[in-house]
Amino acid sequence: MIARILVIAGSDSGGGAGIQADIKTITCLGGHAMTAVTAVTVQNTLGVSAIHVIPPEIVAAQIRACLEDIGADAIKIGMLGSADTVRAVADALADVRVPIVLDPVMIAKGGASLIEDEALFEMVERLLRIASVITPNTPELSLLTETEIADEADALLAAQELLNMGPRAVLAKGGHLPGERITDWLVTRGGSEAFTSARIDTRHTHGTGCTLAAALACGLGQGMTLPAAVAQARAFVAQGIAGAPGLGKGHGPLLFAPLGP
């Protein structure tokens, strides 16, 4: 059976991130994407200019509609925005027993804040403990752990600290740190593993975090081990960056295509 992946996230009108990127990613990797839209953003490659939050009861109803009929093999959580939405999502997923990938979306590529302070608190309190893996970038990891992160060693220590806050695994992404190579650390209670690749020099990286988390959820929903799913997700993002079509005047979207050999 095709892997059923439920995405709980915001809409990006420019199509490079959020629900739109998630659907394209999951489809390219052979899964069936379902969605619970949490917010509609007015957004393009230059940034976010407005956000319309979907009522939390509608978000929860979308989740229930998918789970009660089609079901899910994995769930990806992205932009939530408000504390009420975080609580609604946590309640709707209370009895779910499939892998949950939490992408703690906080700041858009252009710098716009995508989450309220109270929502961040609720995320830590309600969602970390049900997450199979959380995928913070360096600024998100720093904010979640309230630590300064200047290098890879700091990132690894912060990831270990975040692991102690409840999730079963942390994938600390290293793209914001300087250097010609990017190292992501997968930290679990069994140890840590580094995934390293060459940095691609381009401004077209819009939606990389959303895409990675969606690809990771798809791999887990297809029965991959966590390290194998991480490797496939990183390969998909790298292929997307390398083949980016160069759209827009700012941070352009990735190429979305089936993963090549």
PDB file of C-alpha atoms in Angstrom:
ATOM      1  CA  MET A   1       0.000   0.000   0.000  1.00  0.00           C
ATOM      2  CA  ILE A   2       1.161   3.529  -0.733  1.00  0.00           C
ATOM      3  CA  ALA A   3       2.437   5.379   2.345  1.00  0.00           C
ATOM      4  CA  ARG A   4      -0.160   7.817   3.703  1.00  0.00           C
ATOM      5  CA  ILE A   5       1.451  11.023   4.981  1.00  0.00           C
ATOM      6  CA  LEU A   6      -0.583  13.665   6.823  1.00  0.00           C
ATOM      7  CA  VAL A   7       0.935  17.150   6.782  1.00  0.00           C
ATOM      8  CA  ILE A   8      -0.162  19.747   9.336  1.00  0.00           C
ATOM      9  CA  ALA A   9       1.256  23.089   8.212  1.00  0.00           C
ATOM     10  CA  GLY A  10       0.690  26.481   6.607  1.00  0.00           C
ATOM     11  CA  SER A  11       0.112  27.348   2.968  1.00  0.00           C
ATOM     12  CA  ASP A  12       2.754  29.223   0.945  1.00  0.00           C
ATOM     13  CA  SER A  13       1.161  31.100  -1.954  1.00  0.00           C
ATOM     14  CA  GLY A  14       4.507  31.104  -3.777  1.00  0.00           C
ATOM     15  CA  GLY A  15       4.597  27.307  -3.774  1.00  0.00           C
ATOM     16  CA  GLY A  16       8.152  26.931  -2.483  1.00  0.00           C
ATOM     17  CA  ALA A  17       7.532  26.015   1.149  1.00  0.00           C
ATOM     18  CA  GLY A  18       4.762  24.890   3.478  1.00  0.00           C
ATOM     19  CA  ILE A  19       1.910  22.657   2.358  1.00  0.00           C
ATOM     20  CA  GLN A  20       2.724  23.126  -1.314  1.00  0.00           C
ATOM     21  CA  ALA A  21       6.326  21.951  -0.938  1.00  0.00           C
ATOM     22  CA  ASP A  22       5.207  19.097   1.302  1.00  0.00           C
ATOM     23  CA  ILE A  23       2.675  17.772  -1.208  1.00  0.00           C
ATOM     24  CA  LYS A  24       5.195  17.911  -4.058  1.00  0.00           C
ATOM     25  CA  THR A  25       7.904  16.249  -1.960  1.00  0.00           C
ATOM     26  CA  ILE A  26       5.732  13.393  -0.759  1.00  0.00           C
ATOM     27  CA  THR A  27       4.354  12.810  -4.253  1.00  0.00           C
ATOM     28  CA  CYS A  28       7.851  12.718  -5.762  1.00  0.00           C
ATOM     29  CA  LEU A  29       8.900  10.140  -3.171  1.00  0.00           C
ATOM     30  CA  GLY A  30       5.941   7.885  -3.869  1.00  0.00           C
ATOM     31  CA  GLY A  31       3.644   8.718  -0.962  1.00  0.00           C
ATOM     32  CA  HIS A  32       0.078   9.992  -0.716  1.00  0.00           C
ATOM     33  CA  ALA A  33      -0.068  13.472   0.833  1.00  0.00           C
ATOM     34  CA  MET A  34      -2.986  14.669   2.957  1.00  0.00           C
ATOM     35  CA  THR A  35      -3.184  18.102   4.553  1.00  0.00           C
ATOM     36  CA  ALA A  36      -4.508  20.003   7.532  1.00  0.00           C
ATOM     37  CA  VAL A  37      -3.926  23.677   6.721  1.00  0.00           C
ATOM     38  CA  THR A  38      -3.093  25.775   9.790  1.00  0.00           C
ATOM     39  CA  ALA A  39      -2.624  29.174   8.152  1.00  0.00           C
ATOM     40  CA  VAL A  40      -2.699  30.898   4.778  1.00  0.00           C
ATOM     41  CA  THR A  41       0.357  33.043   4.188  1.00  0.00           C
ATOM     42  CA  VAL A  42       0.673  35.796   1.605  1.00  0.00           C
ATOM     43  CA  GLN A  43       4.158  34.889   0.490  1.00  0.00           C
ATOM     44  CA  ASN A  44       6.593  34.811  -2.413  1.00  0.00           C
ATOM     45  CA  THR A  45      10.351  34.454  -2.794  1.00  0.00           C
ATOM     46  CA  LEU A  46      10.839  37.929  -1.265  1.00  0.00           C
ATOM     47  CA  GLY A  47       9.080  37.159   2.007  1.00  0.00           C
ATOM     48  CA  VAL A  48       5.815  36.936   3.959  1.00  0.00           C
ATOM     49  CA  SER A  49       3.555  39.986   3.886  1.00  0.00           C
ATOM     50  CA  ALA A  50       0.444  38.687   5.679  1.00  0.00           C
ATOM     51  CA  ILE A  51      -0.830  35.641   7.585  1.00  0.00           C
ATOM     52  CA  HIS A  52      -4.422  34.444   8.014  1.00  0.00           C
ATOM     53  CA  VAL A  53      -4.723  31.866  10.803  1.00  0.00           C
ATOM     54  CA  ILE A  54      -7.212  29.044  10.273  1.00  0.00           C
ATOM     55  CA  PRO A  55      -9.552  28.515  13.281  1.00  0.00           C
ATOM     56  CA  PRO A  56      -8.082  25.778  15.501  1.00  0.00           C
ATOM     57  CA  GLU A  57     -11.305  23.757  15.440  1.00  0.00           C
ATOM     58  CA  ILE A  58     -11.079  23.607  11.636  1.00  0.00           C
ATOM     59  CA  VAL A  59      -7.451  22.479  11.850  1.00  0.00           C
ATOM     60  CA  ALA A  60      -8.434  19.685  14.242  1.00  0.00           C
ATOM     61  CA  ALA A  61     -11.403  18.738  12.051  1.00  0.00           C
ATOM     62  CA  GLN A  62      -9.107  18.378   9.021  1.00  0.00           C
ATOM     63  CA  ILE A  63      -6.838  16.063  11.016  1.00  0.00           C
ATOM     64  CA  ARG A  64      -9.748  13.919  12.194  1.00  0.00           C
ATOM     65  CA  ALA A  65     -11.267  13.749   8.714  1.00  0.00           C
ATOM     66  CA  CYS A  66      -8.042  12.303   7.306  1.00  0.00           C
ATOM     67  CA  LEU A  67      -7.284   9.918  10.143  1.00  0.00           C
ATOM     68  CA  GLU A  68     -10.816   8.544  10.512  1.00  0.00           C
ATOM     69  CA  ASP A  69     -11.135   7.674   6.828  1.00  0.00           C
ATOM     70  CA  ILE A  70      -7.796   7.236   5.064  1.00  0.00           C
ATOM     71  CA  GLY A  71      -5.503   6.861   8.069  1.00  0.00           C
ATOM     72  CA  ALA A  72      -1.818   7.773   8.186  1.00  0.00           C
ATOM     73  CA  ASP A  73       1.518   5.983   8.224  1.00  0.00           C
ATOM     74  CA  ALA A  74       3.402   9.108   9.320  1.00  0.00           C
ATOM     75  CA  ILE A  75       2.653  12.725  10.201  1.00  0.00           C
ATOM     76  CA  LYS A  76       4.623  15.891   9.541  1.00  0.00           C
ATOM     77  CA  ILE A  77       3.941  19.009  11.615  1.00  0.00           C
ATOM     78  CA  GLY A  78       5.142  22.356  10.296  1.00  0.00           C
ATOM     79  CA  MET A  79       3.908  25.918  10.858  1.00  0.00           C
ATOM     80  CA  LEU A  80       1.390  26.174  13.692  1.00  0.00           C
ATOM     81  CA  GLY A  81       1.523  29.876  14.560  1.00  0.00           C
ATOM     82  CA  SER A  82      -0.815  30.217  17.527  1.00  0.00           C
ATOM     83  CA  ALA A  83      -0.978  28.591  20.949  1.00  0.00           C
ATOM     84  CA  ASP A  84      -4.591  27.574  20.352  1.00  0.00           C
ATOM     85  CA  THR A  85      -3.566  25.776  17.175  1.00  0.00           C
ATOM     86  CA  VAL A  86      -0.756  23.947  18.988  1.00  0.00           C
ATOM     87  CA  ARG A  87      -3.208  22.777  21.644  1.00  0.00           C
ATOM     88  CA  ALA A  88      -5.764  21.693  19.033  1.00  0.00           C
ATOM     89  CA  VAL A  89      -3.146  19.695  17.119  1.00  0.00           C
ATOM     90  CA  ALA A  90      -1.793  18.068  20.287  1.00  0.00           C
ATOM     91  CA  ASP A  91      -5.297  17.020  21.321  1.00  0.00           C
ATOM     92  CA  ALA A  92      -6.120  15.677  17.854  1.00  0.00           C
ATOM     93  CA  LEU A  93      -2.948  13.562  17.829  1.00  0.00           C
ATOM     94  CA  ALA A  94      -3.164  12.341  21.426  1.00  0.00           C
ATOM     95  CA  ASP A  95      -4.002   8.751  20.447  1.00  0.00           C
ATOM     96  CA  VAL A  96      -1.967   8.554  17.238  1.00  0.00           C
ATOM     97  CA  ARG A  97       0.697   5.851  17.154  1.00  0.00           C
ATOM     98  CA  VAL A  98       2.631   6.534  13.950  1.00  0.00           C
ATOM     99  CA  PRO A  99       5.929   8.413  13.440  1.00  0.00           C
ATOM    100  CA  ILE A 100       5.566  12.170  13.919  1.00  0.00           C
ATOM    101  CA  VAL A 101       8.117  14.553  12.410  1.00  0.00           C
ATOM    102  CA  LEU A 102       8.023  17.982  14.067  1.00  0.00           C
ATOM    103  CA  ASP A 103       9.556  20.841  12.081  1.00  0.00           C
ATOM    104  CA  PRO A 104       9.543  23.735  14.584  1.00  0.00           C
ATOM    105  CA  VAL A 105       8.823  26.489  12.056  1.00  0.00           C
ATOM    106  CA  MET A 106       9.508  29.830  13.742  1.00  0.00           C
ATOM    107  CA  ILE A 107      10.995  32.296  11.259  1.00  0.00           C
ATOM    108  CA  ALA A 108      10.412  32.561   7.516  1.00  0.00           C
ATOM    109  CA  LYS A 109      13.372  32.711   5.119  1.00  0.00           C
ATOM    110  CA  GLY A 110      12.809  36.457   4.766  1.00  0.00           C
ATOM    111  CA  GLY A 111      12.820  36.995   8.545  1.00  0.00           C
ATOM    112  CA  ALA A 112       9.079  37.140   9.359  1.00  0.00           C
ATOM    113  CA  SER A 113       8.051  35.529  12.651  1.00  0.00           C
ATOM    114  CA  LEU A 114       5.751  32.550  12.132  1.00  0.00           C
ATOM    115  CA  ILE A 115       4.968  31.647  15.746  1.00  0.00           C
ATOM    116  CA  GLU A 116       3.709  33.434  18.853  1.00  0.00           C
ATOM    117  CA  ASP A 117       5.707  33.292  22.105  1.00  0.00           C
ATOM    118  CA  GLU A 118       2.882  31.438  23.860  1.00  0.00           C
ATOM    119  CA  ALA A 119       2.708  28.975  20.980  1.00  0.00           C
ATOM    120  CA  LEU A 120       6.407  28.213  21.385  1.00  0.00           C
ATOM    121  CA  PHE A 121       5.820  27.416  25.057  1.00  0.00           C
ATOM    122  CA  GLU A 122       2.886  25.152  24.160  1.00  0.00           C
ATOM    123  CA  MET A 123       4.986  23.410  21.508  1.00  0.00           C
ATOM    124  CA  VAL A 124       7.614  22.542  24.104  1.00  0.00           C
ATOM    125  CA  GLU A 125       4.995  21.432  26.624  1.00  0.00           C
ATOM    126  CA  ARG A 126       2.648  19.511  24.326  1.00  0.00           C
ATOM    127  CA  LEU A 127       4.372  18.430  21.119  1.00  0.00           C
ATOM    128  CA  LEU A 128       7.972  17.560  21.980  1.00  0.00           C
ATOM    129  CA  ARG A 129       6.908  14.517  23.941  1.00  0.00           C
ATOM    130  CA  ILE A 130       4.926  13.015  21.046  1.00  0.00           C
ATOM    131  CA  ALA A 131       7.525  13.757  18.356  1.00  0.00           C
ATOM    132  CA  SER A 132       9.440  10.843  16.887  1.00  0.00           C
ATOM    133  CA  VAL A 133      11.991  13.357  15.595  1.00  0.00           C
ATOM    134  CA  ILE A 134      12.259  17.148  15.672  1.00  0.00           C
ATOM    135  CA  THR A 135      14.178  18.936  12.907  1.00  0.00           C
ATOM    136  CA  PRO A 136      15.375  22.375  14.100  1.00  0.00           C
ATOM    137  CA  ASN A 137      17.801  24.561  12.193  1.00  0.00           C
ATOM    138  CA  THR A 138      20.453  26.394  14.209  1.00  0.00           C
ATOM    139  CA  PRO A 139      18.363  29.497  15.122  1.00  0.00           C
ATOM    140  CA  GLU A 140      15.427  27.267  16.123  1.00  0.00           C
ATOM    141  CA  LEU A 141      17.679  24.987  18.148  1.00  0.00           C
ATOM    142  CA  SER A 142      19.173  28.000  19.908  1.00  0.00           C
ATOM    143  CA  LEU A 143      15.731  29.385  20.722  1.00  0.00           C
ATOM    144  CA  LEU A 144      14.330  26.082  21.956  1.00  0.00           C
ATOM    145  CA  THR A 145      17.285  25.402  24.257  1.00  0.00           C
ATOM    146  CA  GLU A 146      18.057  29.046  25.130  1.00  0.00           C
ATOM    147  CA  THR A 147      21.734  28.521  24.265  1.00  0.00           C
ATOM    148  CA  GLU A 148      24.230  30.290  22.016  1.00  0.00           C
ATOM    149  CA  ILE A 149      25.363  28.159  19.083  1.00  0.00           C
ATOM    150  CA  ALA A 150      28.532  29.275  17.318  1.00  0.00           C
ATOM    151  CA  ASP A 151      29.836  26.022  15.857  1.00  0.00           C
ATOM    152  CA  GLU A 152      29.140  22.350  15.270  1.00  0.00           C
ATOM    153  CA  ALA A 153      30.154  21.329  18.793  1.00  0.00           C
ATOM    154  CA  ASP A 154      27.667  23.796  20.271  1.00  0.00           C
ATOM    155  CA  ALA A 155      24.962  22.440  17.973  1.00  0.00           C
ATOM    156  CA  LEU A 156      25.599  18.863  19.065  1.00  0.00           C
ATOM    157  CA  LEU A 157      25.427  19.793  22.748  1.00  0.00           C
ATOM    158  CA  ALA A 158      22.215  21.760  22.189  1.00  0.00           C
ATOM    159  CA  ALA A 159      20.698  18.834  20.283  1.00  0.00           C
ATOM    160  CA  GLN A 160      21.467  16.540  23.193  1.00  0.00           C
ATOM    161  CA  GLU A 161      19.833  19.062  25.529  1.00  0.00           C
ATOM    162  CA  LEU A 162      16.755  19.233  23.312  1.00  0.00           C
ATOM    163  CA  LEU A 163      16.565  15.432  23.285  1.00  0.00           C
ATOM    164  CA  ASN A 164      16.256  15.529  27.067  1.00  0.00           C
ATOM    165  CA  MET A 165      13.160  17.720  26.667  1.00  0.00           C
ATOM    166  CA  GLY A 166      11.079  14.859  25.310  1.00  0.00           C
ATOM    167  CA  PRO A 167      11.376  13.923  21.612  1.00  0.00           C
ATOM    168  CA  ARG A 168      12.663  10.474  20.694  1.00  0.00           C
ATOM    169  CA  ALA A 169      15.223  11.941  18.288  1.00  0.00           C
ATOM    170  CA  VAL A 170      16.643  15.294  17.171  1.00  0.00           C
ATOM    171  CA  LEU A 171      17.937  16.113  13.699  1.00  0.00           C
ATOM    172  CA  ALA A 172      19.919  19.325  14.225  1.00  0.00           C
ATOM    173  CA  LYS A 173      20.435  20.927  10.808  1.00  0.00           C
ATOM    174  CA  GLY A 174      23.718  22.736  10.264  1.00  0.00           C
ATOM    175  CA  GLY A 175      23.021  24.831   7.192  1.00  0.00           C
ATOM    176  CA  HIS A 176      23.126  28.136   9.099  1.00  0.00           C
ATOM    177  CA  LEU A 177      26.635  27.492  10.427  1.00  0.00           C
ATOM    178  CA  PRO A 178      29.616  28.732   8.369  1.00  0.00           C
ATOM    179  CA  GLY A 179      31.804  26.445   6.284  1.00  0.00           C
ATOM    180  CA  GLU A 180      32.058  24.766   2.908  1.00  0.00           C
ATOM    181  CA  ARG A 181      30.413  21.615   4.247  1.00  0.00           C
ATOM    182  CA  ILE A 182      27.092  21.175   6.049  1.00  0.00           C
ATOM    183  CA  THR A 183      26.760  18.714   8.905  1.00  0.00           C
ATOM    184  CA  ASP A 184      23.420  17.625  10.315  1.00  0.00           C
ATOM    185  CA  TRP A 185      23.484  15.722  13.593  1.00  0.00           C
ATOM    186  CA  LEU A 186      20.978  12.939  14.283  1.00  0.00           C
ATOM    187  CA  VAL A 187      20.847  12.500  18.048  1.00  0.00           C
ATOM    188  CA  THR A 188      18.954   9.694  19.762  1.00  0.00           C
ATOM    189  CA  ARG A 189      19.155   8.060  23.160  1.00  0.00           C
ATOM    190  CA  GLY A 190      21.376   5.453  21.527  1.00  0.00           C
ATOM    191  CA  GLY A 191      23.986   7.977  20.388  1.00  0.00           C
ATOM    192  CA  SER A 192      24.634  10.483  17.613  1.00  0.00           C
ATOM    193  CA  GLU A 193      25.399  10.276  13.892  1.00  0.00           C
ATOM    194  CA  ALA A 194      26.728  12.979  11.585  1.00  0.00           C
ATOM    195  CA  PHE A 195      25.463  13.465   8.032  1.00  0.00           C
ATOM    196  CA  THR A 196      27.796  15.701   6.029  1.00  0.00           C
ATOM    197  CA  SER A 197      27.638  17.074   2.506  1.00  0.00           C
ATOM    198  CA  ALA A 198      29.134  19.882   0.435  1.00  0.00           C
ATOM    199  CA  ARG A 199      27.420  23.255   0.593  1.00  0.00           C
ATOM    200  CA  ILE A 200      25.831  24.386  -2.676  1.00  0.00           C
ATOM    201  CA  ASP A 201      26.412  28.090  -3.284  1.00  0.00           C
ATOM    202  CA  THR A 202      22.982  29.457  -4.244  1.00  0.00           C
ATOM    203  CA  ARG A 203      20.269  31.784  -2.988  1.00  0.00           C
ATOM    204  CA  HIS A 204      17.553  29.378  -4.133  1.00  0.00           C
ATOM    205  CA  THR A 205      16.930  27.535  -0.865  1.00  0.00           C
ATOM    206  CA  HIS A 206      13.338  28.522  -0.073  1.00  0.00           C
ATOM    207  CA  GLY A 207      11.485  25.695   1.640  1.00  0.00           C
ATOM    208  CA  THR A 208      14.458  23.466   2.394  1.00  0.00           C
ATOM    209  CA  GLY A 209      13.335  22.862   5.988  1.00  0.00           C
ATOM    210  CA  CYS A 210       9.764  22.014   4.998  1.00  0.00           C
ATOM    211  CA  THR A 211      10.991  19.771   2.204  1.00  0.00           C
ATOM    212  CA  LEU A 212      13.453  17.899   4.413  1.00  0.00           C
ATOM    213  CA  ALA A 213      10.846  17.232   7.115  1.00  0.00           C
ATOM    214  CA  ALA A 214       8.250  16.085   4.575  1.00  0.00           C
ATOM    215  CA  ALA A 215      10.748  13.761   2.911  1.00  0.00           C
ATOM    216  CA  LEU A 216      11.764  12.406   6.319  1.00  0.00           C
ATOM    217  CA  ALA A 217       8.128  11.721   7.228  1.00  0.00           C
ATOM    218  CA  CYS A 218       7.595   9.991   3.898  1.00  0.00           C
ATOM    219  CA  GLY A 219      10.587   7.724   4.447  1.00  0.00           C
ATOM    220  CA  LEU A 220       9.432   6.789   7.937  1.00  0.00           C
ATOM    221  CA  GLY A 221       5.915   6.161   6.640  1.00  0.00           C
ATOM    222  CA  GLN A 222       7.412   3.821   4.029  1.00  0.00           C
ATOM    223  CA  GLY A 223       9.044   1.782   6.801  1.00  0.00           C
ATOM    224  CA  MET A 224      12.614   3.070   6.575  1.00  0.00           C
ATOM    225  CA  THR A 225      14.833   3.242   9.615  1.00  0.00           C
ATOM    226  CA  LEU A 226      15.390   6.765  10.917  1.00  0.00           C
ATOM    227  CA  PRO A 227      18.998   7.019   9.616  1.00  0.00           C
ATOM    228  CA  ALA A 228      17.948   5.735   6.185  1.00  0.00           C
ATOM    229  CA  ALA A 229      15.043   8.175   6.062  1.00  0.00           C
ATOM    230  CA  VAL A 230      17.392  11.030   7.008  1.00  0.00           C
ATOM    231  CA  ALA A 231      19.814  10.046   4.248  1.00  0.00           C
ATOM    232  CA  GLN A 232      17.030   9.922   1.646  1.00  0.00           C
ATOM    233  CA  ALA A 233      15.575  13.260   2.801  1.00  0.00           C
ATOM    234  CA  ARG A 234      18.972  14.978   2.630  1.00  0.00           C
ATOM    235  CA  ALA A 235      19.576  13.549  -0.845  1.00  0.00           C
ATOM    236  CA  PHE A 236      16.193  14.829  -2.022  1.00  0.00           C
ATOM    237  CA  VAL A 237      16.896  18.334  -0.704  1.00  0.00           C
ATOM    238  CA  ALA A 238      20.409  18.373  -2.194  1.00  0.00           C
ATOM    239  CA  GLN A 239      19.002  17.354  -5.572  1.00  0.00           C
ATOM    240  CA  GLY A 240      16.353  20.067  -5.256  1.00  0.00           C
ATOM    241  CA  ILE A 241      18.888  22.783  -4.471  1.00  0.00           C
ATOM    242  CA  ALA A 242      21.277  21.692  -7.232  1.00  0.00           C
ATOM    243  CA  GLY A 243      18.486  21.716  -9.809  1.00  0.00           C
ATOM    244  CA  ALA A 244      16.619  24.790  -8.545  1.00  0.00           C
ATOM    245  CA  PRO A 245      14.890  26.480 -11.505  1.00  0.00           C
ATOM    246  CA  GLY A 246      15.899  30.005 -10.464  1.00  0.00           C
ATOM    247  CA  LEU A 247      12.390  31.379 -10.033  1.00  0.00           C
ATOM    248  CA  GLY A 248      11.579  34.676  -8.331  1.00  0.00           C
ATOM    249  CA  LYS A 249      13.582  37.720  -7.281  1.00  0.00           C
ATOM    250  CA  GLY A 250      14.541  36.441  -3.828  1.00  0.00           C
ATOM    251  CA  HIS A 251      15.053  33.013  -2.265  1.00  0.00           C
ATOM    252  CA  GLY A 252      13.697  30.790  -5.032  1.00  0.00           C
ATOM    253  CA  PRO A 253      12.083  27.344  -4.702  1.00  0.00           C
ATOM    254  CA  LEU A 254      13.783  24.007  -5.147  1.00  0.00           C
ATOM    255  CA  LEU A 255      13.381  21.566  -8.010  1.00  0.00           C
ATOM    256  CA  PHE A 256      10.750  18.970  -7.121  1.00  0.00           C
ATOM    257  CA  ALA A 257      11.387  15.754  -9.030  1.00  0.00           C
ATOM    258  CA  PRO A 258      11.625  12.035  -8.235  1.00  0.00           C
ATOM    259  CA  LEU A 259      14.924  11.218  -6.584  1.00  0.00           C
ATOM    260  CA  GLY A 260      17.515  10.347  -9.203  1.00  0.00           C
ATOM    261  CA  PRO A 261      20.036   7.485  -9.090  1.00  0.00           C
TER     262      PRO A 261
END
